[in-house]
Amino acid sequence: MLPPFLKACRREAVPYTPVWLMRQAGRYMEEYRKLKEKHGFQGLCKDSDLACEITTHAVERLGVDAAIIFSDLLLILEPMGLSLEYAKGDGPVIHNPVRQKKDVESLRTLNSHEPVQFVVDAIRKTRAALPENIPLIGFAGAPFTLASYMIEGSGSDDYARTKRMMREDPDSWSLLMDKLCQSLILYLNAQVAAGAQAVQLFDSWVGCLSPMEYKAYVLPHTQRVIRNITPGTPVIHFGTGTAALLELMKEAGGDVIGLDWRVELDTAWNRLGDVAVQGNMDPTLLFSSPEAIRKEAKRILQQAGRRAGHIFNLGHGVLPTTPVDHVRALVDAVHELSVRGPTSEARQLNL
């Protein structure tokens, strides 16, 4: 029998709404902070035993319905030829950003998973360590989001360099997308082969684009990646600030469309139609009281109703100073409020 998370990915009936959280293993946990202080962020990502420990600890601590492997979106960029540093306080920095056609041409395409073997090993070890009823999610950055980091060299407020390459140098943009797509397909399928039972594609920065730009410069490439993931593997397609792009994201592909908190779940789902959805509590609500957290969880569950295919999550990742007890309170509330059956909580939801 499939666990509730995998059933929801397939829009099958579930005994309760499954819940997991982006960044559920991270800086808000004291145990993680201690490991990071000792080993550094990249050290944690590249040590498969530590990545396994961090991933499984979060599941045990929170009682969530799925694990997501502890890793980072940008690790795939190093074997492609980029110099990546996680600067303290500044986030990821690429010291040799891709700005011209010759930069794109010099990039390598991943043709083996050996350069990211540490991720493959972490997934294999984590799958073995998790209970059978807890699915493991692998992940990668989507082509646009990775390209934006490669071009900008770090995060950006306006992504002006990225948009300039898209518009003014379409040949370089197409070549960059081709190399990223080839690399991502290999990378994600290696994760699936190692034991990931679903994958999430993070398009964290694609909300900076207009629908026209998305359709012309992004959709075909994201679609190519999703269509080439190992058949039968549920794919979650997630972006932030994407209220204007939801229908196009569905066209690009994915069994589940991730929603951020800037859209109402029921309105967005009605727009999307026959697809599962994931989301979409504002992460800042986890700084509120447990009572307020429960109230907001109830509101979102009411919007989902009993419609098959809802996975509860935040609209983005858990924030660094979030109280762990509040995160656990959310998970417990979702489970209690969404249980299918003649319970008082379920009746309160009018489900």
CSV table of C-alpha atoms in Angstrom, one decimal:
chain,number,residue,atom,x,y,z
A,1,MET,CA,0.0,0.0,0.0
A,2,LEU,CA,1.3,3.4,-1.0
A,3,PRO,CA,2.0,6.0,1.8
A,4,PRO,CA,-0.3,9.0,1.9
A,5,PHE,CA,2.2,11.3,0.4
A,6,LEU,CA,2.6,9.2,-2.7
A,7,LYS,CA,-1.1,8.6,-2.9
A,8,ALA,CA,-1.7,12.3,-2.9
A,9,CYS,CA,0.9,12.8,-5.7
A,10,ARG,CA,-1.3,10.5,-7.8
A,11,ARG,CA,-4.6,12.2,-6.7
A,12,GLU,CA,-5.7,9.0,-4.9
A,13,ALA,CA,-7.8,8.9,-1.7
A,14,VAL,CA,-5.8,9.3,1.5
A,15,PRO,CA,-6.7,8.7,5.2
A,16,TYR,CA,-5.5,12.3,6.1
A,17,THR,CA,-3.7,15.1,4.3
A,18,PRO,CA,0.0,14.4,4.1
A,19,VAL,CA,2.4,17.1,5.2
A,20,TRP,CA,6.1,17.8,4.7
A,21,LEU,CA,7.9,21.2,4.7
A,22,MET,CA,10.5,22.7,2.5
A,23,ARG,CA,13.7,23.2,4.5
A,24,GLN,CA,12.3,21.0,7.2
A,25,ALA,CA,15.9,20.1,8.0
A,26,GLY,CA,17.8,23.4,8.5
A,27,ARG,CA,19.0,26.3,10.5
A,28,TYR,CA,16.0,26.5,12.8
A,29,MET,CA,17.1,23.3,14.5
A,30,GLU,CA,19.9,23.5,17.1
A,31,GLU,CA,21.2,20.1,16.2
A,32,TYR,CA,21.7,21.2,12.6
A,33,ARG,CA,23.4,24.5,13.6
A,34,LYS,CA,25.9,22.6,15.7
A,35,LEU,CA,26.8,20.3,12.8
A,36,LYS,CA,27.1,23.2,10.4
A,37,GLU,CA,29.4,25.1,12.8
A,38,LYS,CA,31.7,22.1,12.9
A,39,HIS,CA,31.6,21.0,9.3
A,40,GLY,CA,30.4,24.0,7.2
A,41,PHE,CA,27.4,23.9,4.9
A,42,GLN,CA,29.2,22.4,1.9
A,43,GLY,CA,30.9,19.9,4.2
A,44,LEU,CA,27.5,18.7,5.4
A,45,CYS,CA,26.1,18.5,1.8
A,46,LYS,CA,29.1,16.5,0.6
A,47,ASP,CA,29.3,14.1,3.5
A,48,SER,CA,26.6,11.4,2.7
A,49,ASP,CA,26.5,10.1,6.3
A,50,LEU,CA,25.8,13.6,7.7
A,51,ALA,CA,23.3,14.4,5.0
A,52,CYS,CA,21.5,11.2,5.9
A,53,GLU,CA,21.6,12.0,9.6
A,54,ILE,CA,20.2,15.5,9.1
A,55,THR,CA,17.4,14.3,6.8
A,56,THR,CA,16.2,11.5,9.0
A,57,HIS,CA,16.5,13.5,12.2
A,58,ALA,CA,14.0,16.1,10.8
A,59,VAL,CA,11.5,13.4,10.0
A,60,GLU,CA,11.8,11.9,13.5
A,61,ARG,CA,11.5,15.3,15.2
A,62,LEU,CA,8.6,16.6,13.3
A,63,GLY,CA,6.5,13.6,12.4
A,64,VAL,CA,6.1,14.6,8.7
A,65,ASP,CA,4.9,12.3,6.0
A,66,ALA,CA,7.9,12.6,3.7
A,67,ALA,CA,11.6,13.3,3.8
A,68,ILE,CA,13.5,15.5,1.4
A,69,ILE,CA,17.2,14.8,1.0
A,70,PHE,CA,19.5,17.3,2.7
A,71,SER,CA,21.4,19.0,-0.2
A,72,ASP,CA,21.4,22.2,-2.1
A,73,LEU,CA,20.2,23.4,-5.5
A,74,LEU,CA,23.5,24.7,-6.7
A,75,LEU,CA,25.8,21.7,-6.1
A,76,ILE,CA,25.3,20.5,-9.7
A,77,LEU,CA,27.0,23.8,-10.9
A,78,GLU,CA,30.5,22.9,-9.6
A,79,PRO,CA,31.0,19.9,-11.9
A,80,MET,CA,29.7,22.0,-14.8
A,81,GLY,CA,32.8,24.2,-14.2
A,82,LEU,CA,31.7,27.0,-11.9
A,83,SER,CA,33.5,28.1,-8.7
A,84,LEU,CA,30.8,28.1,-5.9
A,85,GLU,CA,31.2,29.5,-2.4
A,86,TYR,CA,28.7,29.7,0.4
A,87,ALA,CA,29.8,33.0,1.8
A,88,LYS,CA,28.8,33.5,5.5
A,89,GLY,CA,25.9,36.0,5.6
A,90,ASP,CA,25.8,36.5,1.9
A,91,GLY,CA,24.5,33.2,0.6
A,92,PRO,CA,25.9,31.4,-2.4
A,93,VAL,CA,28.4,33.2,-4.6
A,94,ILE,CA,29.7,32.1,-8.0
A,95,HIS,CA,33.1,33.5,-8.7
A,96,ASN,CA,33.2,32.9,-12.4
A,97,PRO,CA,29.7,33.8,-13.6
A,98,VAL,CA,28.4,33.1,-17.1
A,99,ARG,CA,28.1,36.4,-18.9
A,100,GLN,CA,29.2,35.8,-22.5
A,101,LYS,CA,28.8,33.1,-25.2
A,102,LYS,CA,32.4,31.9,-24.6
A,103,ASP,CA,31.5,31.4,-20.9
A,104,VAL,CA,28.5,29.2,-21.9
A,105,GLU,CA,30.6,27.3,-24.4
A,106,SER,CA,33.2,26.5,-21.8
A,107,LEU,CA,30.6,24.9,-19.4
A,108,ARG,CA,30.7,21.1,-19.1
A,109,THR,CA,27.6,19.0,-19.4
A,110,LEU,CA,27.2,16.4,-16.7
A,111,ASN,CA,27.5,13.0,-18.4
A,112,SER,CA,28.0,10.9,-15.2
A,113,HIS,CA,26.8,11.1,-11.7
A,114,GLU,CA,30.3,10.5,-10.3
A,115,PRO,CA,30.9,14.3,-9.6
A,116,VAL,CA,27.7,14.3,-7.5
A,117,GLN,CA,28.2,10.8,-6.1
A,118,PHE,CA,27.8,12.2,-2.5
A,119,VAL,CA,24.2,13.1,-3.3
A,120,VAL,CA,23.5,9.7,-4.7
A,121,ASP,CA,25.1,8.0,-1.7
A,122,ALA,CA,23.2,10.2,0.7
A,123,ILE,CA,19.9,9.2,-1.0
A,124,ARG,CA,20.8,5.5,-0.9
A,125,LYS,CA,21.8,5.6,2.8
A,126,THR,CA,18.8,7.7,3.7
A,127,ARG,CA,16.3,5.5,1.9
A,128,ALA,CA,17.8,2.5,3.9
A,129,ALA,CA,17.6,4.4,7.2
A,130,LEU,CA,14.0,5.7,6.8
A,131,PRO,CA,10.9,3.7,7.8
A,132,GLU,CA,9.3,2.1,4.7
A,133,ASN,CA,6.2,4.3,5.1
A,134,ILE,CA,8.2,7.5,4.8
A,135,PRO,CA,8.9,8.4,1.1
A,136,LEU,CA,12.1,10.1,0.2
A,137,ILE,CA,12.1,13.2,-2.1
A,138,GLY,CA,15.0,14.1,-4.3
A,139,PHE,CA,15.3,17.5,-5.8
A,140,ALA,CA,17.1,19.9,-8.2
A,141,GLY,CA,16.9,23.5,-9.3
A,142,ALA,CA,14.9,24.1,-12.4
A,143,PRO,CA,16.8,25.3,-15.5
A,144,PHE,CA,15.8,29.0,-15.2
A,145,THR,CA,16.7,29.3,-11.5
A,146,LEU,CA,20.0,27.6,-12.0
A,147,ALA,CA,20.7,29.8,-15.1
A,148,SER,CA,19.9,32.9,-13.1
A,149,TYR,CA,22.4,32.0,-10.4
A,150,MET,CA,25.0,31.2,-13.1
A,151,ILE,CA,24.6,34.5,-14.9
A,152,GLU,CA,24.0,36.9,-11.9
A,153,GLY,CA,26.7,35.2,-9.8
A,154,SER,CA,24.4,35.3,-6.7
A,155,GLY,CA,20.8,36.2,-5.8
A,156,SER,CA,19.4,39.3,-7.5
A,157,ASP,CA,16.6,41.8,-7.1
A,158,ASP,CA,15.9,42.3,-10.8
A,159,TYR,CA,17.7,39.5,-12.7
A,160,ALA,CA,18.6,42.1,-15.3
A,161,ARG,CA,21.7,40.2,-16.6
A,162,THR,CA,19.7,37.0,-17.0
A,163,LYS,CA,16.9,38.7,-18.8
A,164,ARG,CA,19.4,40.5,-21.1
A,165,MET,CA,20.9,37.2,-22.2
A,166,MET,CA,17.4,35.7,-22.8
A,167,ARG,CA,16.3,38.6,-25.0
A,168,GLU,CA,19.5,39.8,-26.6
A,169,ASP,CA,21.6,36.6,-27.0
A,170,PRO,CA,19.1,33.8,-27.6
A,171,ASP,CA,21.7,31.5,-29.0
A,172,SER,CA,23.8,31.6,-25.8
A,173,TRP,CA,20.6,31.2,-23.8
A,174,SER,CA,19.5,28.2,-25.7
A,175,LEU,CA,23.0,26.6,-25.4
A,176,LEU,CA,23.0,27.2,-21.6
A,177,MET,CA,19.5,25.7,-21.3
A,178,ASP,CA,20.5,22.7,-23.3
A,179,LYS,CA,23.5,22.0,-21.1
A,180,LEU,CA,21.5,22.5,-18.0
A,181,CYS,CA,18.7,20.2,-19.2
A,182,GLN,CA,21.0,17.4,-20.1
A,183,SER,CA,22.7,17.7,-16.7
A,184,LEU,CA,19.5,17.9,-14.7
A,185,ILE,CA,17.9,14.9,-16.4
A,186,LEU,CA,21.0,12.8,-15.6
A,187,TYR,CA,21.2,14.2,-12.0
A,188,LEU,CA,17.5,13.6,-11.2
A,189,ASN,CA,17.4,10.1,-12.7
A,190,ALA,CA,20.5,9.2,-10.7
A,191,GLN,CA,18.6,10.3,-7.5
A,192,VAL,CA,15.6,8.2,-8.5
A,193,ALA,CA,17.8,5.2,-9.2
A,194,ALA,CA,19.4,5.6,-5.8
A,195,GLY,CA,16.0,5.5,-4.0
A,196,ALA,CA,14.2,8.8,-4.3
A,197,GLN,CA,10.5,8.0,-4.7
A,198,ALA,CA,9.5,11.5,-5.9
A,199,VAL,CA,11.4,14.6,-7.0
A,200,GLN,CA,10.8,18.3,-6.7
A,201,LEU,CA,12.0,20.8,-9.3
A,202,PHE,CA,12.6,24.2,-7.6
A,203,ASP,CA,12.0,27.2,-9.8
A,204,SER,CA,12.6,29.6,-7.0
A,205,TRP,CA,13.2,32.7,-9.1
A,206,VAL,CA,11.0,32.2,-12.1
A,207,GLY,CA,8.4,34.6,-10.7
A,208,CYS,CA,10.4,37.5,-12.0
A,209,LEU,CA,9.3,36.7,-15.5
A,210,SER,CA,6.2,37.7,-17.4
A,211,PRO,CA,3.9,34.9,-18.9
A,212,MET,CA,5.2,35.8,-22.4
A,213,GLU,CA,8.9,35.4,-21.3
A,214,TYR,CA,8.1,32.2,-19.4
A,215,LYS,CA,6.4,30.7,-22.5
A,216,ALA,CA,9.2,31.7,-24.9
A,217,TYR,CA,12.4,31.2,-22.8
A,218,VAL,CA,11.6,28.7,-20.0
A,219,LEU,CA,8.6,26.4,-20.6
A,220,PRO,CA,10.2,24.2,-23.4
A,221,HIS,CA,13.3,23.6,-21.3
A,222,THR,CA,11.5,22.8,-18.0
A,223,GLN,CA,9.1,20.6,-20.0
A,224,ARG,CA,12.1,18.7,-21.4
A,225,VAL,CA,13.5,18.0,-18.0
A,226,ILE,CA,10.2,16.8,-16.5
A,227,ARG,CA,9.3,14.6,-19.5
A,228,ASN,CA,12.6,12.8,-19.3
A,229,ILE,CA,12.5,11.9,-15.6
A,230,THR,CA,12.2,8.2,-14.9
A,231,PRO,CA,8.6,7.2,-15.8
A,232,GLY,CA,6.3,6.6,-12.8
A,233,THR,CA,8.2,9.0,-10.6
A,234,PRO,CA,6.0,11.8,-9.2
A,235,VAL,CA,7.3,15.3,-10.0
A,236,ILE,CA,6.5,18.3,-7.9
A,237,HIS,CA,6.9,21.6,-9.9
A,238,PHE,CA,7.4,24.5,-7.5
A,239,GLY,CA,8.0,28.2,-7.9
A,240,THR,CA,7.6,31.4,-5.9
A,241,GLY,CA,5.8,34.6,-7.0
A,242,THR,CA,4.2,32.5,-9.8
A,243,ALA,CA,0.5,33.5,-9.5
A,244,ALA,CA,0.6,34.7,-13.1
A,245,LEU,CA,2.4,31.6,-14.4
A,246,LEU,CA,0.4,28.7,-12.9
A,247,GLU,CA,-1.3,27.5,-16.1
A,248,LEU,CA,2.0,27.7,-17.9
A,249,MET,CA,3.8,25.8,-15.2
A,250,LYS,CA,1.2,23.1,-15.5
A,251,GLU,CA,1.8,23.0,-19.2
A,252,ALA,CA,5.5,22.6,-18.5
A,253,GLY,CA,4.7,19.5,-16.5
A,254,GLY,CA,4.5,18.0,-13.1
A,255,ASP,CA,2.2,15.7,-11.2
A,256,VAL,CA,2.0,18.3,-8.4
A,257,ILE,CA,2.1,22.0,-8.7
A,258,GLY,CA,3.6,23.8,-5.7
A,259,LEU,CA,1.8,27.0,-4.6
A,260,ASP,CA,3.3,29.8,-2.6
A,261,TRP,CA,1.2,31.9,-0.1
A,262,ARG,CA,0.5,34.7,-2.5
A,263,VAL,CA,-2.5,32.8,-4.0
A,264,GLU,CA,-5.5,31.3,-2.4
A,265,LEU,CA,-5.3,27.5,-2.6
A,266,ASP,CA,-8.8,26.9,-3.8
A,267,THR,CA,-8.7,29.6,-6.5
A,268,ALA,CA,-5.3,28.4,-7.8
A,269,TRP,CA,-6.5,24.8,-7.9
A,270,ASN,CA,-9.6,25.7,-9.8
A,271,ARG,CA,-7.4,27.4,-12.3
A,272,LEU,CA,-5.1,24.4,-12.6
A,273,GLY,CA,-7.7,21.7,-12.9
A,274,ASP,CA,-6.7,18.1,-13.0
A,275,VAL,CA,-3.4,18.1,-11.1
A,276,ALA,CA,-2.4,17.7,-7.5
A,277,VAL,CA,-1.3,20.8,-5.5
A,278,GLN,CA,1.1,21.4,-2.7
A,279,GLY,CA,1.0,24.2,-0.2
A,280,ASN,CA,0.6,26.9,0.9
A,281,MET,CA,0.9,28.4,4.4
A,282,ASP,CA,3.0,31.6,4.7
A,283,PRO,CA,6.2,30.5,6.6
A,284,THR,CA,6.0,33.6,8.8
A,285,LEU,CA,2.8,32.2,10.4
A,286,LEU,CA,5.0,29.7,12.2
A,287,PHE,CA,6.2,32.6,14.4
A,288,SER,CA,2.6,33.0,15.6
A,289,SER,CA,1.0,31.1,18.5
A,290,PRO,CA,0.1,27.4,18.1
A,291,GLU,CA,-3.6,28.4,18.2
A,292,ALA,CA,-3.1,30.8,15.3
A,293,ILE,CA,-1.1,28.2,13.4
A,294,ARG,CA,-3.9,25.7,13.8
A,295,LYS,CA,-6.5,28.2,12.7
A,296,GLU,CA,-4.5,28.9,9.5
A,297,ALA,CA,-4.0,25.2,8.8
A,298,LYS,CA,-7.7,24.7,9.2
A,299,ARG,CA,-8.5,27.5,6.7
A,300,ILE,CA,-6.2,26.0,4.1
A,301,LEU,CA,-7.6,22.6,4.6
A,302,GLN,CA,-11.1,24.0,4.2
A,303,GLN,CA,-10.0,25.4,0.9
A,304,ALA,CA,-8.7,22.0,-0.2
A,305,GLY,CA,-11.8,20.2,1.0
A,306,ARG,CA,-11.8,16.5,0.4
A,307,ARG,CA,-10.4,16.9,-3.1
A,308,ALA,CA,-7.9,14.2,-3.8
A,309,GLY,CA,-4.4,15.4,-4.4
A,310,HIS,CA,-3.6,18.0,-1.7
A,311,ILE,CA,-0.2,17.9,0.0
A,312,PHE,CA,0.2,20.4,2.8
A,313,ASN,CA,3.3,22.4,2.9
A,314,LEU,CA,4.5,26.0,3.4
A,315,GLY,CA,4.6,28.4,0.5
A,316,HIS,CA,8.4,28.4,0.8
A,317,GLY,CA,10.9,27.1,3.3
A,318,VAL,CA,11.0,27.1,7.1
A,319,LEU,CA,12.7,30.4,8.2
A,320,PRO,CA,15.9,30.2,10.2
A,321,THR,CA,14.6,31.4,13.6
A,322,THR,CA,11.3,29.5,13.6
A,323,PRO,CA,10.5,27.7,16.9
A,324,VAL,CA,10.7,24.0,16.4
A,325,ASP,CA,7.7,23.4,18.6
A,326,HIS,CA,5.6,25.5,16.3
A,327,VAL,CA,6.6,23.5,13.3
A,328,ARG,CA,5.7,20.3,15.1
A,329,ALA,CA,2.4,22.0,16.2
A,330,LEU,CA,1.6,22.6,12.5
A,331,VAL,CA,2.3,19.0,11.5
A,332,ASP,CA,0.1,17.7,14.3
A,333,ALA,CA,-2.7,20.1,13.5
A,334,VAL,CA,-2.7,19.1,9.8
A,335,HIS,CA,-2.9,15.5,10.7
A,336,GLU,CA,-5.7,15.9,13.3
A,337,LEU,CA,-7.8,18.4,11.3
A,338,SER,CA,-7.7,16.4,8.0
A,339,VAL,CA,-8.3,12.9,9.2
A,340,ARG,CA,-11.0,11.3,7.1
A,341,GLY,CA,-13.7,9.8,9.2
A,342,PRO,CA,-16.3,10.8,11.8
A,343,THR,CA,-14.0,12.7,14.2
A,344,SER,CA,-15.0,16.0,15.7
A,345,GLU,CA,-12.1,17.8,14.1
A,346,ALA,CA,-13.1,16.5,10.6
A,347,ARG,CA,-16.7,17.6,11.2
A,348,GLN,CA,-15.5,21.1,12.2
A,349,LEU,CA,-14.0,21.4,8.8
A,350,ASN,CA,-17.3,20.5,7.1
A,351,LEU,CA,-15.3,18.0,4.9
